[in-house]
Each structure stands twice: as C-alpha cells, then as structure tokens.
C-alpha cells in the first residue's frame, strides 16, 4: 500500500489554505452592501430574537416566505456562535464598548464554509478523474473567478445553492468513476 503523502505535499491542503487566504480575511471588512444581504440578515436576526426557527419574519413587514430557510438558519447559527448581540438595538452596541462589532463577518462566514467545501469536493472529483494537478488548478481558478469570488463574499441565497449544486456534481463525478465492486468503508 502507498505511503500517505505528508501534509505539505497534498494539493488539497494547499487548496484549502489558499482559498482561505483569498476569501476569509476581508469577509467582514465592509458593510452588508447588497439590499438582500441586509434583508436576509434581518430575517436571521429575527429568528434569534423571536426564538422561532421555523417562521421567518422580516422586521415590521410580516412573514417572509419567499426564500428557502437554509441560508437564514446558517446565518442565525453563526450569529449565535460568534456572540453577535441580536437583540433589538444591540447589533452595534459592542462598538460603544470599544470592541469591534463583526455581525457582517458572522453572517458571511457560513457562505465561506460552503464555498470552501464546494471547491474542495470539486478538487477531489477532478483529481480522481484527471489528476491532482488538474483538480488543484481547476478549483483554484474557480475560486478566483470574479462572479464566484463576489458571491462568496455576500450572504445571499445564491452561494448556498451554487455551492451545494457544485458539491453534488462533484459527488456524481466521484460516483461515476468509482469501481462498482469497491466496498464502502465501515465506521463503527
């Protein structure tokens, strides 16, 4: 059996490191710019402040049922995990205490994670069929494409759809190029 490659010689490791270096540092450096970013962020804040993870609500406008709930759940989980003060009037209260408020970073972080996962799965699929170098370069090129890069920095429903679709296509490619007689590993 082949010896496993050391970490510094693995294309997947470098892809994750480079993608993180490209996408993560400036994630929360600017305010929520697209009108939908603020809209979806408010729906996610309402999930937390109302303690209702099923019925989506937008400010004083009433129910908000026009988008799937996955993006709102991801944003609300990130806000709760990173300690964003989601109570009414509290989003920027940390600024008054001399702390940096990062609600923009918190709501965009799940988008970064799904983008990273999609790129890595595409790398794995292309690497299996065409080689590690082709998989690495393909995923790196995708990461730096202007539209992908821009949508990876916005908390909208676009990237959760695009990333999960890309991941699903990667899984299809992996499945199509797997020996049909190969047995799956069993984990207890």
Tab-separated table of C-alpha atoms in Angstrom:
chain	number	residue	atom	x	y	z
A	1	UNK	CA	0.000	0.000	0.000
A	2	UNK	CA	1.230	3.505	-0.826
A	3	UNK	CA	2.565	5.685	1.944
A	4	UNK	CA	0.311	8.686	2.618
A	5	UNK	CA	1.723	11.987	1.410
A	6	UNK	CA	2.918	14.428	4.052
A	7	UNK	CA	0.586	17.364	4.567
A	8	UNK	CA	2.803	19.912	2.802
A	9	UNK	CA	2.769	17.772	-0.375
A	10	UNK	CA	-1.012	17.439	-0.565
A	11	UNK	CA	-2.741	19.565	-3.175
A	12	UNK	CA	-5.976	19.536	-1.147
A	13	UNK	CA	-4.253	21.074	1.864
A	14	UNK	CA	-2.814	23.872	-0.263
A	15	UNK	CA	-6.161	24.436	-1.956
A	16	UNK	CA	-7.880	24.884	1.419
A	17	UNK	CA	-5.066	27.151	2.654
A	18	UNK	CA	-5.033	29.344	-0.472
A	19	UNK	CA	-8.831	29.539	-0.681
A	20	UNK	CA	-8.954	30.553	2.981
A	21	UNK	CA	-6.242	33.173	2.413
A	22	UNK	CA	-8.140	34.572	-0.590
A	23	UNK	CA	-11.696	34.571	0.775
A	24	UNK	CA	-11.595	34.833	4.562
A	25	UNK	CA	-9.535	37.910	5.551
A	26	UNK	CA	-11.785	40.590	4.039
A	27	UNK	CA	-15.083	38.781	4.645
A	28	UNK	CA	-16.444	41.242	7.197
A	29	UNK	CA	-14.428	44.310	6.258
A	30	UNK	CA	-17.320	46.069	4.568
A	31	UNK	CA	-20.942	46.559	5.482
A	32	UNK	CA	-23.741	44.438	4.114
A	33	UNK	CA	-23.934	46.027	0.696
A	34	UNK	CA	-26.431	44.227	-1.466
A	35	UNK	CA	-30.019	45.088	-0.429
A	36	UNK	CA	-30.744	41.380	0.007
A	37	UNK	CA	-27.824	40.906	2.397
A	38	UNK	CA	-29.387	43.296	4.883
A	39	UNK	CA	-32.815	41.800	4.296
A	40	UNK	CA	-31.673	38.210	4.900
A	41	UNK	CA	-29.512	39.270	7.832
A	42	UNK	CA	-32.531	40.875	9.471
A	43	UNK	CA	-34.620	37.730	8.930
A	44	UNK	CA	-31.837	35.717	10.608
A	45	UNK	CA	-31.628	38.210	13.483
A	46	UNK	CA	-35.398	37.908	13.924
A	47	UNK	CA	-35.060	34.115	14.153
A	48	UNK	CA	-32.812	34.592	17.175
A	49	UNK	CA	-34.657	37.468	18.801
A	50	UNK	CA	-38.052	35.789	18.409
A	51	UNK	CA	-36.596	32.360	19.274
A	52	UNK	CA	-38.575	30.908	16.386
A	53	UNK	CA	-36.530	28.794	13.960
A	54	UNK	CA	-39.497	27.845	11.775
A	55	UNK	CA	-41.477	31.010	10.987
A	56	UNK	CA	-39.357	33.549	9.163
A	57	UNK	CA	-40.220	37.169	9.860
A	58	UNK	CA	-38.858	40.395	8.432
A	59	UNK	CA	-38.887	43.471	10.656
A	60	UNK	CA	-42.322	45.069	10.678
A	61	UNK	CA	-43.200	43.807	7.221
A	62	UNK	CA	-44.725	40.491	8.331
A	63	UNK	CA	-43.906	36.925	7.305
A	64	UNK	CA	-41.066	36.284	4.871
A	65	UNK	CA	-41.596	33.046	2.989
A	66	UNK	CA	-40.110	33.791	-0.415
A	67	UNK	CA	-36.721	32.105	0.144
A	68	UNK	CA	-35.578	28.718	1.474
A	69	UNK	CA	-34.704	28.713	5.152
A	70	UNK	CA	-31.213	27.135	4.944
A	71	UNK	CA	-29.411	30.473	4.480
A	72	UNK	CA	-31.301	32.024	7.403
A	73	UNK	CA	-30.514	29.071	9.662
A	74	UNK	CA	-26.824	29.224	8.739
A	75	UNK	CA	-26.678	32.961	9.443
A	76	UNK	CA	-28.583	32.654	12.729
A	77	UNK	CA	-26.328	29.802	13.904
A	78	UNK	CA	-23.242	31.846	13.043
A	79	UNK	CA	-24.587	34.939	14.826
A	80	UNK	CA	-25.350	32.881	17.924
A	81	UNK	CA	-21.995	31.052	17.775
A	82	UNK	CA	-19.908	34.205	17.411
A	83	UNK	CA	-21.754	36.151	20.061
A	84	UNK	CA	-23.436	38.747	17.885
A	85	UNK	CA	-25.843	40.738	20.006
A	86	UNK	CA	-29.044	40.104	18.136
A	87	UNK	CA	-31.467	41.881	20.494
A	88	UNK	CA	-33.211	44.898	19.043
A	89	UNK	CA	-30.782	47.833	19.060
A	90	UNK	CA	-27.864	45.634	20.135
A	91	UNK	CA	-26.140	44.780	16.848
A	92	UNK	CA	-23.633	47.629	17.104
A	93	UNK	CA	-23.611	48.030	20.901
A	94	UNK	CA	-20.192	46.365	21.120
A	95	UNK	CA	-18.770	49.350	19.245
A	96	UNK	CA	-19.737	51.659	22.124
A	97	UNK	CA	-17.677	49.429	24.447
A	98	UNK	CA	-14.597	49.688	22.256
A	99	UNK	CA	-14.963	46.219	20.757
A	100	UNK	CA	-15.197	45.625	17.039
A	101	UNK	CA	-18.687	44.581	16.031
A	102	UNK	CA	-18.478	41.822	13.437
A	103	UNK	CA	-22.067	40.957	12.525
A	104	UNK	CA	-21.099	41.228	8.830
A	105	UNK	CA	-18.348	38.675	9.306
A	106	UNK	CA	-20.612	36.354	11.270
A	107	UNK	CA	-23.392	36.264	8.682
A	108	UNK	CA	-20.938	35.793	5.806
A	109	UNK	CA	-18.877	33.046	7.472
A	110	UNK	CA	-21.295	30.187	6.608
A	111	UNK	CA	-21.111	31.255	2.958
A	112	UNK	CA	-17.325	30.980	3.159
A	113	UNK	CA	-17.643	27.460	4.589
A	114	UNK	CA	-19.979	26.168	1.866
A	115	UNK	CA	-17.767	27.814	-0.782
A	116	UNK	CA	-14.690	26.114	0.673
A	117	UNK	CA	-16.472	22.747	0.822
A	118	UNK	CA	-17.654	23.018	-2.792
A	119	UNK	CA	-14.174	23.894	-4.040
A	120	UNK	CA	-12.600	21.025	-2.122
A	121	UNK	CA	-15.132	18.460	-3.350
A	122	UNK	CA	-14.662	19.649	-6.927
A	123	UNK	CA	-10.912	19.295	-6.442
A	124	UNK	CA	-11.348	15.720	-5.164
A	125	UNK	CA	-13.603	14.754	-8.077
A	126	UNK	CA	-11.442	16.262	-10.811
A	127	UNK	CA	-8.294	14.897	-9.123
A	128	UNK	CA	-9.732	11.377	-9.185
A	129	UNK	CA	-10.542	11.540	-12.898
A	130	UNK	CA	-7.867	13.835	-14.362
A	131	UNK	CA	-5.123	14.023	-11.723
A	132	UNK	CA	-4.295	16.065	-8.621
A	133	UNK	CA	-2.723	18.956	-10.512
A	134	UNK	CA	-5.787	19.382	-12.752
A	135	UNK	CA	-8.089	19.234	-9.724
A	136	UNK	CA	-5.995	21.773	-7.824
A	137	UNK	CA	-5.757	24.222	-10.718
A	138	UNK	CA	-9.433	23.847	-11.603
A	139	UNK	CA	-10.584	24.571	-8.061
A	140	UNK	CA	-8.118	27.442	-7.708
A	141	UNK	CA	-9.316	29.002	-10.975
A	142	UNK	CA	-12.931	28.657	-9.822
A	143	UNK	CA	-12.086	30.364	-6.509
A	144	UNK	CA	-10.621	33.352	-8.333
A	145	UNK	CA	-13.376	33.751	-10.936
A	146	UNK	CA	-14.972	37.197	-10.436
A	147	UNK	CA	-18.593	36.076	-10.098
A	148	UNK	CA	-17.757	33.156	-7.754
A	149	UNK	CA	-15.464	35.409	-5.703
A	150	UNK	CA	-18.110	38.133	-5.422
A	151	UNK	CA	-20.939	35.785	-4.465
A	152	UNK	CA	-18.630	34.087	-1.928
A	153	UNK	CA	-18.422	37.470	-0.143
A	154	UNK	CA	-22.169	38.054	0.075
A	155	UNK	CA	-24.663	36.412	2.361
A	156	UNK	CA	-27.426	35.682	-0.074
A	157	UNK	CA	-29.177	32.516	-1.174
A	158	UNK	CA	-27.070	32.284	-4.344
A	159	UNK	CA	-23.939	30.633	-2.915
A	160	UNK	CA	-25.718	28.048	-0.763
A	161	UNK	CA	-27.460	26.957	-3.969
A	162	UNK	CA	-24.357	27.157	-6.188
A	163	UNK	CA	-22.037	25.503	-3.680
A	164	UNK	CA	-24.359	22.612	-2.885
A	165	UNK	CA	-25.034	22.094	-6.615
A	166	UNK	CA	-21.280	22.081	-7.341
A	167	UNK	CA	-20.709	19.661	-4.444
A	168	UNK	CA	-23.474	17.395	-5.733
A	169	UNK	CA	-21.937	17.398	-9.218
A	170	UNK	CA	-18.567	16.548	-7.672
A	171	UNK	CA	-20.171	13.608	-5.854
A	172	UNK	CA	-21.751	12.442	-9.136
A	173	UNK	CA	-18.337	12.593	-10.837
A	174	UNK	CA	-16.753	10.678	-7.953
A	175	UNK	CA	-19.524	8.074	-8.073
A	176	UNK	CA	-19.266	7.627	-11.840
A	177	UNK	CA	-15.535	6.929	-11.571
A	178	UNK	CA	-15.595	4.564	-8.624
A	179	UNK	CA	-15.188	0.839	-9.195
A	180	UNK	CA	-18.670	-0.710	-8.881
A	181	UNK	CA	-17.200	-3.652	-6.952
A	182	UNK	CA	-15.454	-1.437	-4.404
A	183	UNK	CA	-16.865	-1.779	-0.903
A	184	UNK	CA	-17.558	1.226	1.249
A	185	UNK	CA	-15.517	1.630	4.418
A	186	UNK	CA	-17.375	0.739	7.571
A	187	UNK	CA	-17.097	3.060	10.549
A	188	UNK	CA	-18.339	1.926	13.921
